Short mmCIF file of C-alpha atoms in Angstrom, two decimals:
data_model
loop_
_atom_site.label_atom_id
_atom_site.label_comp_id
_atom_site.label_asym_id
_atom_site.label_seq_id
_atom_site.Cartn_x
_atom_site.Cartn_y
_atom_site.Cartn_z
CA MET A 1 -0.24 0.06 -0.26
CA ILE A 2 2.82 2.44 0.73
CA ASP A 3 4.17 1.85 -2.90
CA PHE A 4 0.99 2.03 -4.09
CA LEU A 5 0.72 5.34 -2.67
CA HIS A 6 3.82 6.45 -3.27
CA THR A 7 3.01 6.16 -6.97
CA TYR A 8 -0.17 7.14 -7.11
CA GLY A 9 -0.76 9.72 -4.15
CA LEU A 10 0.06 12.62 -6.15
CA MET A 11 -2.18 11.68 -8.60
CA PHE A 12 -5.34 11.26 -6.26
CA LEU A 13 -4.57 14.49 -5.21
CA VAL A 14 -4.07 16.51 -8.30
CA GLY A 15 -4.57 14.28 -11.53
CA SER A 16 -2.14 14.78 -14.23
CA TRP A 17 -1.44 18.64 -12.96
CA PRO A 18 0.80 19.97 -13.86
CA ASN A 19 1.16 18.15 -17.48
CA GLY A 20 -2.43 18.81 -17.80
CA PRO A 21 -6.01 19.67 -16.14
CA ILE A 22 -5.83 19.79 -12.26
CA GLY A 23 -7.94 16.78 -11.02
CA GLY A 24 -7.74 14.27 -8.31
CA PHE A 25 -9.38 15.66 -4.86
CA ALA A 26 -8.16 19.40 -5.53
CA GLY A 27 -10.59 19.24 -8.93
CA THR A 28 -13.16 18.06 -6.66
CA ILE A 29 -12.88 20.80 -4.42
CA ILE A 30 -12.43 23.35 -7.00
CA LEU A 31 -15.58 22.21 -8.34
CA ALA A 32 -17.34 21.96 -5.24
CA ALA A 33 -16.90 25.29 -4.34
CA LEU A 34 -17.71 26.56 -7.51
CA GLY A 35 -20.66 25.21 -7.65
CA LEU A 36 -21.93 25.89 -4.12
CA ALA A 37 -20.40 29.57 -5.25
CA GLY A 38 -22.14 29.96 -7.93
CA ALA A 39 -25.57 28.08 -7.15
CA PHE A 40 -25.88 30.62 -3.64
CA PRO A 41 -26.52 33.89 -5.08
CA PHE A 42 -29.66 31.99 -6.81
CA ALA A 43 -30.56 30.01 -3.89
CA MET A 44 -30.61 33.54 -2.38
CA LEU A 45 -33.36 34.74 -4.18
CA VAL A 46 -34.81 31.71 -4.82
CA GLY A 47 -35.29 31.43 -0.08
CA ILE A 48 -35.95 34.67 0.18
CA ALA A 49 -39.12 33.85 -2.09
CA ARG A 50 -40.17 31.21 -0.61
CA THR A 51 -40.75 32.71 2.51
CA GLY A 52 -42.40 35.23 0.50
CA THR A 53 -46.07 35.12 -1.17
CA GLY A 54 -47.86 34.34 -3.83
CA VAL A 55 -46.79 33.83 -7.85
CA ALA A 56 -42.97 33.83 -6.43
CA ARG A 57 -42.64 31.79 -4.48
CA LEU A 58 -44.99 29.27 -5.75
CA ALA A 59 -42.41 29.51 -8.48
CA SER A 60 -39.72 29.24 -5.70
CA THR A 61 -41.52 26.22 -4.95
CA VAL A 62 -41.61 24.27 -8.04
CA TRP A 63 -38.27 25.07 -8.27
CA VAL A 64 -36.85 23.60 -4.97
CA TYR A 65 -39.38 20.79 -4.91
CA THR A 66 -38.26 19.89 -8.86
CA PHE A 67 -34.81 19.76 -8.82
CA ARG A 68 -34.56 18.46 -4.89
CA SER A 69 -36.20 15.86 -6.22
CA ILE A 70 -34.31 14.94 -9.95
CA PRO A 71 -30.64 12.41 -9.30
CA LEU A 72 -27.69 14.57 -9.68
CA ILE A 73 -26.73 12.43 -12.87
CA MET A 74 -29.91 13.12 -14.17
CA ILE A 75 -29.03 16.60 -14.23
CA VAL A 76 -25.14 16.21 -15.53
CA PHE A 77 -27.13 13.80 -18.68
CA TRP A 78 -29.79 16.50 -19.17
CA ALA A 79 -26.29 19.46 -19.53
CA TYR A 80 -24.25 17.31 -21.15
CA PHE A 81 -26.97 16.88 -24.45
CA LEU A 82 -28.96 20.12 -24.59
CA LEU A 83 -26.15 22.71 -23.10
CA PRO A 84 -24.31 22.27 -26.66
CA VAL A 85 -27.65 22.81 -27.99
CA MET A 86 -28.80 25.66 -27.25
CA LEU A 87 -25.80 27.42 -27.26
CA GLY A 88 -24.57 26.57 -30.27
CA THR A 89 -21.33 25.49 -28.99
CA GLU A 90 -19.59 22.90 -27.98
CA LEU A 91 -18.38 22.87 -23.98
CA PRO A 92 -15.71 21.56 -21.55
CA PRO A 93 -17.13 18.39 -19.48
CA PHE A 94 -16.06 21.24 -16.39
CA TRP A 95 -18.51 23.55 -17.28
CA ILE A 96 -21.10 21.35 -17.99
CA ALA A 97 -20.71 19.71 -14.23
CA LEU A 98 -21.05 23.11 -13.13
CA ALA A 99 -23.88 24.36 -14.47
CA ALA A 100 -25.26 21.03 -13.62
CA ILE A 101 -24.36 21.20 -10.11
CA ILE A 102 -24.72 25.23 -9.81
CA VAL A 103 -28.79 24.15 -10.61
CA TYR A 104 -28.67 21.03 -8.63
CA GLU A 105 -27.45 22.99 -4.77
CA SER A 106 -29.46 26.02 -5.76
CA ALA A 107 -32.39 23.95 -4.65
CA PHE A 108 -31.00 22.62 -1.08
CA LEU A 109 -29.26 25.79 -0.38
CA ALA A 110 -32.84 27.70 -0.99
CA GLU A 111 -34.02 25.48 1.77
CA ILE A 112 -31.26 26.55 4.04
CA ILE A 113 -31.45 30.00 3.58
CA ARG A 114 -35.17 29.60 4.22
CA ALA A 115 -35.08 28.53 7.21
CA GLY A 116 -32.10 30.54 8.13
CA ILE A 117 -34.43 33.33 7.20
CA GLN A 118 -37.29 31.77 9.44
CA SER A 119 -34.90 31.05 12.54
CA VAL A 120 -34.86 34.51 13.42
CA PRO A 121 -37.09 35.55 15.96
CA GLN A 122 -40.81 37.09 14.95
CA GLY A 123 -40.72 39.25 17.68
CA GLN A 124 -36.90 40.75 15.83
CA VAL A 125 -39.44 40.97 12.87
CA GLU A 126 -42.50 42.70 14.06
CA ALA A 127 -40.41 45.11 16.04
CA ALA A 128 -38.57 45.88 12.90
CA ARG A 129 -42.11 46.64 11.31
CA ALA A 130 -43.55 48.82 13.88
CA MET A 131 -39.98 51.03 14.27
CA GLY A 132 -41.24 51.81 10.33
CA LEU A 133 -39.35 49.11 8.53
CA THR A 134 -40.03 48.50 4.92
CA SER A 135 -40.59 44.16 4.34
CA ALA A 136 -37.74 44.34 1.78
CA GLN A 137 -35.50 46.95 4.59
CA THR A 138 -36.90 44.07 7.73
CA LEU A 139 -35.02 41.51 5.57
CA ALA A 140 -31.75 43.41 4.62
CA SER A 141 -30.86 44.47 8.30
CA ILE A 142 -32.63 42.26 10.51
CA GLN A 143 -33.23 38.70 8.98
CA LEU A 144 -30.40 38.79 6.43
CA PRO A 145 -27.16 39.17 8.75
CA GLN A 146 -28.86 36.87 11.46
CA ALA A 147 -29.75 33.75 9.00
CA LEU A 148 -26.02 33.90 6.80
CA SER A 149 -24.54 33.57 10.32
CA ASN A 150 -26.72 30.85 11.79
CA MET A 151 -26.71 28.91 8.40
CA ILE A 152 -22.75 28.38 7.97
CA PRO A 153 -22.36 25.01 10.16
CA SER A 154 -25.44 24.05 7.76
CA LEU A 155 -23.08 25.48 3.94
CA LEU A 156 -20.44 23.11 5.22
CA ASN A 157 -22.49 20.41 5.87
CA GLN A 158 -23.82 21.04 2.18
CA PHE A 159 -20.33 21.28 1.19
CA VAL A 160 -19.29 17.39 2.15
CA SER A 161 -22.42 16.53 0.28
CA THR A 162 -21.10 18.41 -2.52
CA ILE A 163 -18.14 16.95 -2.43
CA LYS A 164 -19.60 13.25 -2.76
CA ALA A 165 -21.86 14.27 -5.50
CA THR A 166 -19.42 15.63 -7.64
CA SER A 167 -17.89 11.94 -7.99
CA ILE A 168 -20.92 11.19 -10.52
CA VAL A 169 -19.52 14.35 -13.27
CA TYR A 170 -16.44 11.19 -14.29
CA ILE A 171 -19.03 9.73 -16.21
CA ILE A 172 -18.72 13.10 -18.97
CA GLY A 173 -15.15 13.21 -18.17
CA VAL A 174 -14.33 15.70 -15.66
CA GLN A 175 -11.26 15.36 -14.32
CA GLU A 176 -12.21 14.76 -10.77
CA ALA A 177 -10.91 12.42 -7.80
CA ALA A 178 -12.87 9.48 -9.09
CA PHE A 179 -11.91 10.16 -13.13
CA SER A 180 -8.21 9.74 -11.28
CA ALA A 181 -8.99 6.76 -9.36
CA GLN A 182 -10.42 4.74 -13.13
CA GLN A 183 -6.87 6.78 -14.36
CA ILE A 184 -5.23 4.42 -12.38
CA ASN A 185 -7.10 1.83 -12.07
CA SER A 186 -6.72 1.42 -15.86
CA ILE A 187 -2.90 1.58 -15.34
CA GLU A 188 -3.28 -1.13 -12.43
CA LEU A 189 -5.39 -3.65 -14.12
CA THR A 190 -5.69 -6.36 -11.43
CA GLY A 191 -5.71 -2.81 -7.89
CA ALA A 192 -9.21 -1.97 -8.49
CA LEU A 193 -9.98 -2.91 -4.59
CA ARG A 194 -6.67 -0.87 -3.61
CA THR A 195 -7.64 1.63 -5.87
CA TYR A 196 -11.06 2.61 -4.82
CA LEU A 197 -10.04 1.45 -1.05
CA VAL A 198 -7.86 4.70 -1.22
CA LEU A 199 -10.64 6.98 -2.32
CA ALA A 200 -12.68 6.33 -0.15
CA MET A 201 -10.20 6.89 2.03
CA PHE A 202 -9.34 10.09 0.49
CA TYR A 203 -13.09 10.85 0.66
CA PHE A 204 -13.81 9.63 4.17
CA PHE A 205 -10.84 11.77 5.72
CA LEU A 206 -11.40 15.21 3.72
CA CYS A 207 -15.26 14.50 4.54
CA LEU A 208 -14.82 14.06 7.95
CA VAL A 209 -12.46 17.24 8.60
CA LEU A 210 -15.11 19.46 7.09
CA SER A 211 -18.07 17.89 9.07
CA ARG A 212 -15.71 18.38 12.77
CA LEU A 213 -14.97 22.14 11.23
CA ALA A 214 -19.10 22.48 10.69
CA LYS A 215 -19.67 20.24 14.35
CA VAL A 216 -17.25 23.78 15.73
CA LEU A 217 -18.52 25.84 14.55
CA GLU A 218 -22.24 24.97 15.64
CA ASN A 219 -20.87 25.23 18.85
CA HIS A 220 -19.32 27.97 18.71
CA LEU A 221 -23.08 29.88 17.06
CA LYS A 222 -24.86 28.28 19.70
CA ASP A 223 -22.65 29.48 22.31
CA LYS A 224 -22.51 32.84 21.07
CA GLN A 225 -26.16 33.58 21.48
CA MET A 226 -26.02 32.00 25.08
CA GLY A 227 -23.84 34.47 26.11
CA LEU A 228 -25.86 36.79 24.14
CA ILE A 229 -28.95 35.72 25.77
CA ALA A 230 -27.51 36.03 29.27
CA GLN A 231 -26.62 39.33 28.65
CA ALA A 232 -29.91 40.45 27.29
CA GLY A 233 -31.12 38.76 31.02
#
C-alpha cells in the first residue's frame, strides 16, 4: 500500500497537473466550491421567495421540489446533451458539470436560506416593522445578517455533500477524484480493490475534517447565542 501511495498519491491529489488539467481531489474541491459559490446568489433569491407569498413563492417552491427530487446524474446528462445544442457550441466537460451542480445545489441551498431566515425570532421582525422599516429593509438589516451567521454550519455540511456528489461527473470526462481513480485502475488492471479503497479513504478523511469543522462552528455559534441571551437577561 505504501508503494502504491508513493506511486499514485500525487495523481489522486492533483490528477495529471502540471502536465495537464488539474484533477484529483484538487479538482473535486474546486468543482464543489465553484458549484456552491455559483448556486448561492440564485439560491438566495429562491430562498427569499420561499418565505414570501403569491407567484414568487409558488415558482420558487416548484424549483426547489423539482431539483431536490431529481438525481444529480440526470441533471448532468441533461446539461451534457442540451447545453451544447442551446448555445450552439461545444463546452468543456468541466463547465457542463459546473452548470449541472449549480442548478442542483441551488435547490438545497435555497432551503437552507429559507430555514435561516425563518429561524430569526418573529418578535425582532415585528419590532422592526413597528419602527417603520419596510419588509425589504427588515429582511436586509435584521433577518439576513442573523440568518447568514446561523447558516454557516449547514453550508459547510452542504459542501461536504457536494464533494461526494461530484464523483458522478467522471462519467462525462471531468477530471476529478473518481476520474483519477479510474485512470489509475486502468494502469494497474489488477488493483481495483486497492485503488477504490484509497479513493474511499481520501473522501472519508476530507469529509471528516469538514464535518468536524462544521460541528465546531455550530457549537461556537450556539455558545455565542447563549452568551448574548445571558447578557440580555
